[in-house]
């Protein structure tokens, strides 16, 4: 269960995020929409424990990242939350399989056996397991990034504009993958986007307004 | 995935920078290692070859030359002294041993030394085959002469005049090899030992027979090259050299003083080279710093991503330090091999180094300090870049 209450974040004189309350049930797929500067990414950063809000609480299964010490916050984030970014984020020094293995290791769930291979097969990337990120196409890289996010079996899967840079076909593929993989690992999914093509596919939605 | 594997992956991803740093460090470590090996082995060889000899008495000239020729057998003698002087010194109550040696001839580059049995016994020589010489024109050869000199027990040879190969042969005096010594790890291994009378015979003189195990060696009118002396008491050091140098036409030189002077002369050159090598090592630390600091600018997003995936600040700090340590370890390891390899090659191509028993197949305890210093340099070079990684602002970096 994700529970947000009276959440507010301020940069200088500007309020960039204001969410009075929001709850997302376990395993649900939720959408955060809003224009540029409405605080979509800020909300995801708060949910991931990357940013401590100026006020209010955001809890994942009762855990408020803001209340944890830095080291514990990092470890808890690794074990419970994964993020897929718009700009693909993979470590360029590692191949695709290495990126997935590293994510699992950092999350404290080392990818033993053939977990990486099976996931890459589901993602249609088995043949690219040993390719470096720079050798991947845009679609392959985004699928690899999804693999990197779900290999840890997170409780919460966050995606920040995951389809914004993709064409219709790849946007559909990525969205379906996100939903399937989140369902596969039982993760709650929160997607922040202003991409109208994918707005139909979610159970819940939170609309953020750009502050005046 | 473990820190070490990820660090290796990043180093493989930019091989040129990593290889240059490894090479720079290897050159520094290799140079220091080689200098330590060579100087250490030379010093220990000098100590072994001079063990128990407190004074060398010979013709006036350079004291260092007298020591180098009569004790270490690497220079030409300063001249000769009367053989009777050996008896005179042996009778001194402050002197325990007075061992005359006669030099001047060689066999295929190995020096022939005329002496009494007291000389090889002083160095703990033991017979491996045959016997000690006990008659005129008999020779007992050192272990290296036997293995590398092309002469064996029972062979006959004529000596060449001079200390190196190519001198005129003393055709009228044919020596017989009657014994081979066991290896001693001293200069004895590279010598051909014979009686004092054999050297006189080879030079056309007709001395009365001298018993090789006799202390009285001094037929009138005959000469030896030098006399090696062991004191009976430390008191002798204060009086014997001064007495000889001030009241006789001969020269007394103390090996301890002369070798210290020699090492200080050579040592200043070694110090310059050693300092240069340490500069190389320090420069490689700077190289590690520049390479990693530059990489950190390019890798901010990677570091931020690792933090997003659950890596703590300490983990990313350690990640960068490990990269520096890997470079340092590789450089130190390569430098170790380079240093030892260079010394071994030097020992093969340099006759003098070979004669001195220099080898690359030995490890000096102080090398552990060098390896530790190299690792410390690598770690120090990585500290500042690691601090950059530690301080990466995740949100700001990911928002770019």
Coordinates of C-alpha atoms in Angstrom, one line a residue:
Chain A
X1 CA 0.0 0.0 0.0
X2 CA 1.3 3.4 -1.0
X3 CA -0.1 6.2 1.2
X4 CA 0.6 9.9 0.6
X5 CA -0.7 12.6 3.0
X6 CA -0.3 16.4 2.9
X7 CA 2.8 16.0 0.7
X8 CA 4.4 19.3 -0.3
X9 CA 7.8 20.2 -1.7
X10 CA 9.2 23.7 -2.1
X11 CA 12.2 24.9 -4.1
X12 CA 13.0 28.4 -2.9
X13 CA 9.8 30.5 -3.2
X14 CA 8.2 27.9 -5.5
X15 CA 5.9 25.1 -4.5
X16 CA 6.7 22.3 -7.0
X17 CA 4.6 19.5 -5.5
X18 CA 1.4 19.6 -3.6
X19 CA -0.5 16.3 -3.0
X20 CA -3.1 16.5 -0.1
X21 CA -3.6 12.7 -0.1
X22 CA -3.4 9.7 -2.3
X23 CA -3.5 5.9 -1.8
X24 CA -2.5 3.2 -4.2
X25 CA -3.5 -0.4 -3.5
X26 CA -0.9 -3.2 -3.7
X27 CA -0.4 -4.4 -7.2
X28 CA -2.3 -1.5 -8.8
X29 CA -1.1 0.5 -11.8
X30 CA -1.3 4.2 -11.2
X31 CA -0.8 7.1 -13.5
X32 CA 0.5 10.6 -12.6
X33 CA -0.2 13.1 -15.2
X34 CA 0.4 16.8 -15.5
X35 CA 2.2 19.4 -17.6
X36 CA 5.8 20.3 -17.4
X37 CA 6.7 21.6 -14.0
X38 CA 3.7 20.1 -12.3
X39 CA 5.9 18.0 -10.0
X40 CA 5.5 14.5 -11.6
X41 CA 9.2 13.7 -11.4
X42 CA 9.4 15.3 -7.9
X43 CA 6.6 13.0 -6.7
X44 CA 8.5 10.0 -8.1
X45 CA 11.7 11.2 -6.4
X46 CA 9.9 11.5 -3.1
X47 CA 8.4 8.1 -3.5
X48 CA 11.8 6.6 -4.2
X49 CA 13.4 8.3 -1.2
X50 CA 15.7 10.3 -3.4
X51 CA 14.2 13.6 -2.1
X52 CA 13.0 14.5 1.3
X53 CA 9.8 16.5 1.0
X54 CA 9.5 19.9 2.7
X55 CA 6.3 18.6 4.4
X56 CA 4.1 15.6 4.7
X57 CA 4.5 11.9 4.3
X58 CA 4.9 9.3 1.6
X59 CA 4.8 5.7 2.9
X60 CA 5.4 2.4 1.2
X61 CA 3.9 -0.4 3.3
X62 CA 4.2 1.9 6.3
X63 CA 7.8 2.9 5.7
X64 CA 8.5 6.6 5.3
X65 CA 11.9 7.1 3.6
X66 CA 12.2 10.6 5.1
X67 CA 12.4 9.0 8.5
X68 CA 15.3 6.6 7.7
X69 CA 19.0 7.3 8.1
X70 CA 20.8 7.8 4.7
X71 CA 22.5 4.4 4.6
X72 CA 19.2 2.6 5.5
X73 CA 17.3 4.7 3.1
X74 CA 19.7 3.7 0.2
X75 CA 19.4 0.0 1.1
X76 CA 15.6 0.1 1.6
X77 CA 15.2 1.9 -1.7
X78 CA 17.4 -0.8 -3.5
X79 CA 15.3 -3.5 -2.0
X80 CA 11.8 -2.1 -2.5
X81 CA 11.8 0.5 -5.3
X82 CA 12.9 0.5 -8.9
X83 CA 12.8 3.3 -11.4
X84 CA 12.6 3.4 -15.2
X85 CA 13.7 6.7 -16.6
X86 CA 12.8 8.5 -19.9
X87 CA 16.5 8.7 -20.8
X88 CA 17.7 5.1 -20.6
X89 CA 19.9 4.6 -17.6
X90 CA 22.2 1.6 -17.9
X91 CA 25.9 1.5 -16.9
X92 CA 27.9 1.7 -20.1
X93 CA 30.8 -0.4 -18.8
X94 CA 28.6 -3.4 -18.3
X95 CA 26.8 -5.5 -20.8
X96 CA 23.0 -6.0 -20.5
X97 CA 23.3 -9.1 -18.3
X98 CA 25.8 -7.3 -16.1
X99 CA 23.5 -4.4 -15.6
X100 CA 20.8 -6.7 -14.5
X101 CA 23.1 -8.6 -12.2
X102 CA 24.4 -5.4 -10.6
X103 CA 20.9 -4.2 -9.9
X104 CA 20.0 -7.5 -8.3
X105 CA 23.2 -7.4 -6.2
X106 CA 22.7 -3.8 -5.0
X107 CA 19.1 -4.7 -4.1
X108 CA 20.4 -7.5 -1.9
X109 CA 18.8 -10.2 -4.1
X110 CA 21.8 -11.6 -6.1
X111 CA 20.6 -13.0 -9.4
X112 CA 21.5 -16.6 -8.9
X113 CA 20.8 -19.4 -11.3
X114 CA 19.4 -18.4 -14.6
X115 CA 17.2 -15.5 -13.4
X116 CA 18.9 -13.0 -15.6
X117 CA 18.7 -15.3 -18.7
X118 CA 15.0 -16.0 -18.1
X119 CA 14.2 -12.4 -17.7
X120 CA 16.1 -11.4 -20.8
X121 CA 14.2 -14.1 -22.7
X122 CA 10.9 -12.6 -21.5
X123 CA 12.1 -9.2 -22.6
X124 CA 13.2 -10.5 -26.0
X125 CA 16.8 -9.6 -25.3
X126 CA 18.3 -13.0 -24.8
X127 CA 20.5 -12.5 -27.9
X128 CA 21.7 -9.1 -26.6
X129 CA 22.8 -10.3 -23.2
X130 CA 26.4 -9.6 -23.8
X131 CA 25.9 -6.4 -25.7
X132 CA 27.0 -3.1 -24.2
X133 CA 24.3 -0.4 -23.9
X134 CA 25.8 1.7 -26.6
X135 CA 25.3 -1.2 -29.0
X136 CA 21.5 -1.4 -28.4
X137 CA 18.7 0.3 -30.3
X138 CA 16.4 2.7 -28.4
X139 CA 13.7 0.1 -27.9
X140 CA 16.2 -2.6 -26.8
X141 CA 17.8 -0.2 -24.4
X142 CA 14.4 0.7 -22.8
X143 CA 13.5 -3.0 -22.5
X144 CA 16.9 -3.6 -20.9
X145 CA 16.2 -0.7 -18.5
X146 CA 12.9 -2.3 -17.6
X147 CA 14.7 -5.6 -17.0
X148 CA 17.2 -3.8 -14.8
X149 CA 14.2 -2.4 -12.8
X150 CA 12.2 -5.6 -12.3
X151 CA 15.1 -8.0 -11.7
X152 CA 15.1 -6.8 -8.1
X153 CA 11.4 -7.9 -7.6
X154 CA 10.5 -4.4 -6.3
X155 CA 7.4 -3.6 -4.3
X156 CA 7.1 -0.3 -6.1
X157 CA 8.0 0.2 -9.8
X158 CA 8.2 3.8 -10.8
X159 CA 8.5 5.0 -14.4
X160 CA 9.2 8.6 -15.4
X161 CA 8.0 9.3 -18.9
X162 CA 9.0 5.8 -20.1
X163 CA 7.5 6.2 -23.5
X164 CA 8.0 9.8 -24.3
X165 CA 10.9 9.2 -26.7
X166 CA 9.4 6.2 -28.4
X167 CA 7.3 5.7 -31.5
X168 CA 3.8 4.3 -31.2
X169 CA 4.8 0.7 -31.7
X170 CA 7.7 0.8 -29.2
X171 CA 5.6 2.9 -26.7
X172 CA 3.0 0.1 -26.8
X173 CA 5.6 -2.6 -26.4
X174 CA 7.2 -0.8 -23.5
X175 CA 3.9 -0.1 -21.7
X176 CA 2.8 -3.7 -22.1
X177 CA 6.2 -4.9 -20.8
X178 CA 6.0 -2.6 -17.8
X179 CA 2.5 -3.9 -16.9
X180 CA 3.4 -7.5 -17.5
X181 CA 6.7 -7.4 -15.5
X182 CA 5.1 -5.4 -12.7
X183 CA 2.3 -8.1 -12.5
X184 CA 4.9 -10.9 -12.8
X185 CA 6.8 -9.6 -9.6
X186 CA 3.6 -8.3 -7.9
X187 CA 4.8 -4.7 -7.9
X188 CA 2.7 -1.6 -7.6
X189 CA 3.4 0.6 -10.6
X190 CA 3.3 4.4 -10.7
X191 CA 3.9 6.0 -14.1
X192 CA 4.4 9.7 -14.5
X193 CA 3.8 10.9 -18.0
X194 CA 2.1 13.4 -20.3
X195 CA 2.0 10.9 -23.1
X196 CA -1.7 10.7 -24.0
X197 CA -1.1 7.4 -25.9
X198 CA -0.8 5.4 -22.7
X199 CA -3.2 7.1 -20.4
X200 CA -5.9 4.5 -21.0
X201 CA -4.0 1.6 -19.4
X202 CA -4.1 2.4 -15.7
X203 CA -6.3 1.6 -12.7
X204 CA -5.8 4.9 -10.9
X205 CA -4.7 8.4 -11.8
X206 CA -3.5 11.5 -10.1
X207 CA -3.6 14.7 -12.0
X208 CA -1.1 17.4 -10.9
X209 CA -1.5 21.0 -11.8
X210 CA 1.4 23.2 -12.7
X211 CA 1.6 25.9 -10.0
X212 CA 0.9 29.4 -11.2
Chain B
X1 CA 28.0 -8.2 -8.8
X2 CA 30.9 -7.5 -6.6
X3 CA 32.8 -4.2 -6.3
X4 CA 36.0 -5.8 -7.8
X5 CA 34.2 -7.0 -11.0
X6 CA 32.5 -3.7 -11.5
X7 CA 35.8 -1.9 -11.0
X8 CA 37.5 -4.2 -13.6
X9 CA 34.7 -3.5 -16.0
X10 CA 35.2 0.2 -15.8
X11 CA 38.9 -0.1 -16.2
X12 CA 38.4 -2.3 -19.3
X13 CA 36.0 0.3 -20.6
X14 CA 38.8 2.9 -20.8
X15 CA 41.9 0.7 -21.3
X16 CA 44.3 3.3 -22.5
X17 CA 44.2 5.5 -19.4
X18 CA 44.4 2.5 -17.2
X19 CA 47.3 1.0 -19.1
X20 CA 49.3 4.2 -19.0
X21 CA 48.9 4.5 -15.3
X22 CA 49.8 0.8 -14.8
X23 CA 52.9 1.3 -17.0
X24 CA 54.0 4.4 -15.2
X25 CA 53.7 2.8 -11.8
X26 CA 55.4 -0.4 -13.1
X27 CA 58.4 1.7 -14.3
X28 CA 58.7 3.3 -10.9
X29 CA 58.3 0.2 -8.9
X30 CA 60.5 -1.8 -11.3
X31 CA 63.3 0.8 -11.0
X32 CA 63.2 0.9 -7.2
X33 CA 63.0 -2.9 -7.0
X34 CA 66.0 -3.3 -9.3
X35 CA 68.1 -0.8 -7.5
X36 CA 67.3 -2.4 -4.1
X37 CA 68.0 -5.9 -5.4
X38 CA 71.3 -4.9 -7.0
X39 CA 72.6 -2.7 -4.2
X40 CA 71.4 -5.2 -1.5
X41 CA 73.0 -8.1 -3.2
X42 CA 76.3 -6.2 -3.8
X43 CA 76.4 -5.1 -0.2
X44 CA 75.8 -8.6 1.1
X45 CA 78.3 -10.0 -1.4
X46 CA 80.9 -7.5 -0.2
X47 CA 80.1 -8.4 3.4
X48 CA 80.5 -12.2 2.7
X49 CA 83.7 -11.8 0.7
X50 CA 85.2 -9.6 3.4
X51 CA 84.0 -11.5 6.4
X52 CA 86.6 -11.9 9.1
X53 CA 89.2 -9.9 7.3
X54 CA 90.0 -6.8 9.3
X55 CA 92.9 -5.4 7.4
X56 CA 94.7 -5.8 4.1
X57 CA 98.4 -5.0 3.9
X58 CA 100.0 -4.3 0.5
X59 CA 102.1 -2.0 -1.5
X60 CA 101.4 1.7 -1.2
X61 CA 98.8 3.2 -3.6
X62 CA 95.1 3.5 -3.4
X63 CA 93.7 1.8 -0.3
X64 CA 90.4 1.1 -2.1
X65 CA 92.3 -0.5 -5.0
X66 CA 94.2 -2.7 -2.5
X67 CA 91.0 -3.9 -1.0
X68 CA 89.3 -4.4 -4.4
X69 CA 92.1 -6.4 -5.8
X70 CA 93.3 -8.5 -2.8
X71 CA 89.9 -9.1 -1.1
X72 CA 87.2 -8.8 -3.8
X73 CA 89.4 -9.7 -6.8
X74 CA 87.9 -7.0 -9.0
X75 CA 90.8 -4.6 -9.6
X76 CA 94.5 -4.8 -10.3
X77 CA 97.0 -5.0 -7.4
X78 CA 98.9 -2.0 -6.2
X79 CA 102.2 -3.8 -6.2
X80 CA 104.0 -6.4 -4.1
X81 CA 105.3 -6.7 -0.6
X82 CA 108.0 -9.1 0.8
X83 CA 106.7 -12.5 1.6
X84 CA 108.6 -12.2 4.9
X85 CA 106.2 -9.5 6.0
X86 CA 103.5 -12.1 6.4
X87 CA 105.6 -14.0 8.9
X88 CA 106.4 -10.8 10.7
X89 CA 102.7 -9.8 11.0
X90 CA 101.7 -13.3 12.0
X91 CA 104.0 -13.1 14.9
X92 CA 102.2 -9.9 16.2
X93 CA 100.3 -10.8 19.4
X94 CA 97.4 -8.6 18.3
X95 CA 97.0 -10.5 15.0
X96 CA 95.2 -13.8 14.8
X97 CA 95.7 -14.6 11.2
X98 CA 98.0 -13.2 8.4
X99 CA 97.1 -14.8 5.1
X100 CA 99.4 -13.9 2.2
X101 CA 98.0 -13.9 -1.3
X102 CA 99.8 -13.8 -4.7
X103 CA 97.9 -12.4 -7.7
X104 CA 98.7 -11.6 -11.2
X105 CA 97.7 -14.6 -13.4
X106 CA 94.4 -16.0 -14.6
X107 CA 92.8 -18.9 -16.3
X108 CA 90.1 -18.0 -18.9
X109 CA 89.3 -14.9 -16.9
X110 CA 89.2 -16.6 -13.5
X111 CA 91.9 -15.3 -11.2
X112 CA 94.6 -17.6 -10.0
X113 CA 95.4 -16.9 -6.3
X114 CA 98.5 -18.2 -4.7
X115 CA 97.9 -18.8 -1.0
X116 CA 98.2 -21.1 2.0
X117 CA 95.4 -23.4 3.0
X118 CA 94.5 -20.8 5.7
X119 CA 92.9 -18.7 2.9
X120 CA 90.2 -21.1 1.7
X121 CA 89.7 -22.4 5.2
X122 CA 89.0 -18.9 6.4
X123 CA 86.0 -18.8 4.0
X124 CA 84.8 -22.2 5.1
X125 CA 85.8 -23.9 1.9
X126 CA 85.2 -27.7 1.7
X127 CA 86.4 -30.1 -0.9
X128 CA 83.7 -31.4 -3.3
X129 CA 86.1 -33.6 -5.3
X130 CA 89.8 -34.4 -5.2
X131 CA 91.9 -32.6 -2.6
X132 CA 93.5 -29.3 -1.6
X133 CA 96.7 -28.6 -3.5
X134 CA 99.7 -29.9 -1.6
X135 CA 102.5 -29.6 -4.1
X136 CA 104.0 -27.2 -6.7
X137 CA 101.8 -26.4 -9.7
X138 CA 98.7 -28.1 -8.3
X139 CA 95.4 -26.2 -8.3
X140 CA 92.1 -26.5 -6.5
X141 CA 89.3 -24.7 -8.3
X142 CA 86.2 -22.9 -7.1
X143 CA 82.7 -24.3 -7.8
X144 CA 81.9 -21.7 -10.6
X145 CA 85.3 -22.2 -12.3
X146 CA 84.5 -26.0 -12.3
X147 CA 81.0 -25.5 -13.7
X148 CA 81.5 -22.6 -16.1
X149 CA 85.3 -22.5 -16.7
X150 CA 85.7 -25.6 -18.8
X151 CA 88.2 -27.2 -16.5
X152 CA 87.7 -30.3 -14.5
X153 CA 89.4 -32.5 -11.9
X154 CA 92.6 -34.0 -13.5
X155 CA 92.8 -31.4 -16.3
X156 CA 96.1 -29.6 -16.9
X157 CA 96.3 -25.9 -17.9
X158 CA 98.8 -23.1 -18.2
X159 CA 98.1 -19.7 -16.6
X160 CA 97.8 -16.5 -18.5
X161 CA 99.5 -13.4 -17.4
X162 CA 97.2 -10.6 -16.2
X163 CA 93.8 -10.6 -14.6
X164 CA 91.7 -11.1 -17.7
X165 CA 91.6 -13.6 -20.5
X166 CA 94.1 -12.9 -23.4
X167 CA 97.3 -12.3 -21.5
X168 CA 100.6 -14.1 -22.4
X169 CA 100.7 -17.8 -21.4
X170 CA 103.2 -19.1 -18.9
X171 CA 103.9 -22.1 -21.1
X172 CA 106.7 -23.4 -18.9
X173 CA 104.4 -24.0 -15.9
X174 CA 101.7 -26.5 -16.4
X175 CA 99.2 -26.7 -13.6
X176 CA 97.1 -29.8 -12.7
X177 CA 93.6 -29.5 -11.2
X178 CA 93.7 -31.7 -8.1
X179 CA 90.6 -30.6 -6.4
X180 CA 87.2 -28.8 -6.7
X181 CA 85.6 -26.8 -3.9
X182 CA 82.0 -26.9 -2.8
X183 CA 80.1 -23.7 -3.5
X184 CA 80.7 -21.1 -0.7
X185 CA 78.6 -18.1 -2.0
X186 CA 81.8 -16.1 -1.8
X187 CA 84.5 -14.9 -4.3
X188 CA 86.2 -18.2 -3.6
X189 CA 83.8 -19.9 -6.0
X190 CA 85.4 -17.9 -8.9
X191 CA 89.0 -18.4 -8.0
X192 CA 91.7 -20.9 -9.0
X193 CA 93.7 -21.6 -5.8
X194 CA 97.2 -22.8 -5.8
X195 CA 100.3 -22.6 -3.5
X196 CA 102.4 -19.5 -3.2
X197 CA 105.4 -21.4 -4.6
X198 CA 103.4 -22.3 -7.8
X199 CA 102.9 -18.6 -8.6
X200 CA 106.6 -17.9 -8.1
X201 CA 107.4 -20.9 -10.3
X202 CA 105.0 -19.7 -13.0
X203 CA 106.9 -16.4 -12.9
X204 CA 110.3 -18.0 -13.5
X205 CA 111.5 -18.0 -9.9
X206 CA 112.8 -21.0 -8.1
X207 CA 111.7 -20.9 -4.5
X208 CA 112.3 -23.5 -1.9
X209 CA 109.2 -25.7 -1.3
X210 CA 106.6 -24.1 0.9
X211 CA 104.4 -26.4 2.9
X212 CA 100.8 -25.2 2.0
X213 CA 99.6 -25.7 5.5
X214 CA 102.6 -23.9 7.0
X215 CA 102.3 -20.4 8.6
X216 CA 106.0 -19.7 7.8
X217 CA 105.9 -18.8 4.0
X218 CA 108.8 -16.4 3.6
X219 CA 111.8 -17.4 1.6
X220 CA 114.1 -14.4 1.3
X221 CA 113.8 -12.2 -1.7
X222 CA 110.4 -13.4 -2.8
X223 CA 107.2 -11.4 -2.8
X224 CA 103.4 -11.7 -2.3
X225 CA 100.8 -9.3 -3.5
X226 CA 99.0 -8.6 -0.2
X227 CA 98.4 -10.0 3.3
X228 CA 94.9 -10.5 4.6
X229 CA 94.8 -10.0 8.4
X230 CA 92.3 -11.0 11.1
X231 CA 92.7 -9.3 14.4
X232 CA 93.0 -11.3 17.6
X233 CA 91.4 -8.4 19.6
X234 CA 89.4 -5.3 18.7
X235 CA 92.2 -3.3 20.3
X236 CA 94.3 -4.1 17.2
X237 CA 92.1 -1.8 15.0
X238 CA 93.4 1.2 16.9
X239 CA 97.1 0.4 16.7
X240 CA 98.0 -2.0 13.9
X241 CA 96.9 0.0 10.8
X242 CA 98.5 3.2 12.2
X243 CA 101.8 1.4 13.0
X244 CA 102.0 -0.1 9.5
X245 CA 101.1 3.1 7.7
X246 CA 103.4 5.3 9.7
X247 CA 106.4 3.2 10.3
X248 CA 106.7 0.9 7.3
X249 CA 106.9 1.4 3.5
X250 CA 103.7 -0.6 3.1
X251 CA 100.1 0.3 3.3
X252 CA 97.3 -1.0 5.5
X253 CA 93.7 -0.6 4.5
X254 CA 90.7 -1.6 6.5
X255 CA 87.9 -3.3 4.3
X256 CA 85.2 -1.9 6.5
X257 CA 86.3 1.7 5.9
X258 CA 87.1 1.3 2.3
X259 CA 83.8 -0.5 1.4
X260 CA 81.8 2.1 3.3
X261 CA 83.6 4.8 1.2
X262 CA 82.9 2.8 -2.0
X263 CA 79.3 2.4 -1.1
X264 CA 78.9 6.1 -0.3
X265 CA 80.4 6.9 -3.7
X266 CA 78.2 4.5 -5.6
X267 CA 75.3 5.2 -3.2
X268 CA 75.0 8.9 -4.3
X269 CA 74.3 7.7 -7.8
X270 CA 71.9 5.1 -6.6
X271 CA 70.2 7.7 -4.5
X272 CA 69.6 9.9 -7.5
X273 CA 68.1 6.9 -9.5
X274 CA 66.0 5.9 -6.5
X275 CA 64.7 9.4 -6.1
X276 CA 63.8 9.4 -9.8
X277 CA 62.0 6.1 -9.4
X278 CA 59.9 7.4 -6.4
X279 CA 59.0 10.5 -8.5
X280 CA 57.8 8.1 -11.2
X281 CA 55.7 6.3 -8.6
X282 CA 54.3 9.6 -7.3
X283 CA 53.6 10.7 -10.8
X284 CA 51.6 7.5 -11.4
X285 CA 49.5 8.4 -8.3
X286 CA 48.8 11.8 -10.0
X287 CA 47.9 9.9 -13.1
X288 CA 45.4 7.8 -11.2
X289 CA 43.9 10.9 -9.8
X290 CA 43.6 12.7 -13.2
X291 CA 42.2 9.6 -14.9
X292 CA 39.6 8.9 -12.2
X293 CA 38.7 12.5 -11.6
X294 CA 38.1 12.9 -15.4
X295 CA 36.1 9.7 -15.4
X296 CA 34.0 10.8 -12.5
X297 CA 32.8 13.8 -14.5
X298 CA 31.6 11.5 -17.2
X299 CA 30.3 8.9 -14.8
X300 CA 28.1 11.1 -12.6
X301 CA 25.0 9.6 -14.1
X302 CA 26.3 6.1 -13.5
X303 CA 27.0 6.9 -9.9
X304 CA 23.5 8.4 -9.5
X305 CA 22.0 5.3 -11.1
X306 CA 23.9 3.1 -8.7
X307 CA 22.7 5.2 -5.8
X308 CA 19.1 4.9 -7.2
X309 CA 19.6 1.1 -7.3
X310 CA 20.5 1.0 -3.6
X311 CA 24.2 1.7 -3.5
X312 CA 25.1 3.7 -0.4
X313 CA 27.5 6.7 -0.5
X314 CA 30.2 4.5 1.1
X315 CA 29.7 1.8 -1.6
X316 CA 30.3 4.2 -4.5
X317 CA 33.3 5.7 -2.6
X318 CA 34.8 2.3 -2.2
X319 CA 34.0 1.5 -5.8
X320 CA 36.3 4.3 -7.0
X321 CA 39.0 3.6 -4.4
X322 CA 39.0 -0.1 -5.6
X323 CA 39.6 1.1 -9.2
X324 CA 42.6 3.0 -8.0
X325 CA 43.9 0.0 -6.0
X326 CA 43.5 -2.3 -9.0
X327 CA 45.6 0.0 -11.1
X328 CA 48.2 0.2 -8.3
X329 CA 48.2 -3.5 -7.8
X330 CA 48.6 -4.2 -11.5
X331 CA 51.4 -1.6 -11.7
X332 CA 53.1 -2.9 -8.6
X333 CA 52.9 -6.5 -9.8
X334 CA 54.2 -5.6 -13.3
X335 CA 56.9 -3.5 -11.7
X336 CA 57.9 -6.4 -9.5
X337 CA 58.3 -8.6 -12.5
X338 CA 60.1 -5.8 -14.5
X339 CA 62.5 -5.1 -11.7
X340 CA 63.4 -8.8 -11.1
X341 CA 63.5 -9.5 -14.8
X342 CA 65.8 -6.5 -15.4
X343 CA 68.2 -7.6 -12.7
X344 CA 68.4 -11.1 -14.0
X345 CA 69.0 -9.8 -17.6
X346 CA 71.6 -7.4 -16.2
X347 CA 73.3 -10.3 -14.4
X348 CA 73.5 -12.2 -17.7
X349 CA 74.8 -9.4 -19.8
X350 CA 77.2 -7.8 -17.3
X351 CA 80.2 -10.0 -16.5
X352 CA 80.9 -8.0 -13.3
X353 CA 77.3 -8.4 -12.1
X354 CA 77.4 -12.1 -12.8
X355 CA 80.7 -12.4 -11.0
X356 CA 79.2 -10.6 -8.0
X357 CA 76.4 -13.2 -7.9
X358 CA 73.7 -10.7 -8.7
X359 CA 70.4 -12.5 -9.5
X360 CA 66.8 -11.5 -10.1
X361 CA 65.5 -14.8 -8.6
X362 CA 65.4 -13.5 -5.0
X363 CA 63.1 -11.3 -3.1
X364 CA 64.3 -8.7 -0.6
X365 CA 62.0 -8.1 2.4
X366 CA 62.0 -4.4 1.8
X367 CA 60.1 -5.0 -1.5
X368 CA 57.0 -5.5 0.6
X369 CA 57.3 -1.9 1.6
X370 CA 57.6 -0.9 -2.1
X371 CA 54.4 -2.8 -3.0
X372 CA 52.6 -1.3 0.0
X373 CA 53.7 2.1 -1.0
X374 CA 52.5 1.6 -4.6
X375 CA 49.1 0.5 -3.3
X376 CA 49.0 3.5 -1.0
X377 CA 49.8 5.8 -4.0
X378 CA 47.0 4.2 -6.0
X379 CA 44.5 4.6 -3.1
X380 CA 45.7 8.2 -2.4
X381 CA 45.2 9.1 -6.1
X382 CA 41.6 7.7 -6.0
X383 CA 40.6 9.4 -2.8
X384 CA 39.6 12.8 -4.3
X385 CA 37.7 11.2 -7.2
X386 CA 36.0 8.9 -4.8
X387 CA 34.9 11.9 -2.7
X388 CA 33.4 13.3 -5.9
X389 CA 31.4 10.1 -6.3
X390 CA 30.4 10.2 -2.7
X391 CA 29.0 13.7 -3.1
X392 CA 27.0 13.2 -6.3
X393 CA 23.6 14.8 -6.1
X394 CA 21.3 12.1 -7.4
X395 CA 18.2 14.2 -8.2
X396 CA 20.1 17.0 -9.8
X397 CA 22.2 14.6 -11.9
X398 CA 19.2 12.5 -13.0
X399 CA 17.3 15.7 -13.9
X400 CA 19.9 16.8 -16.4

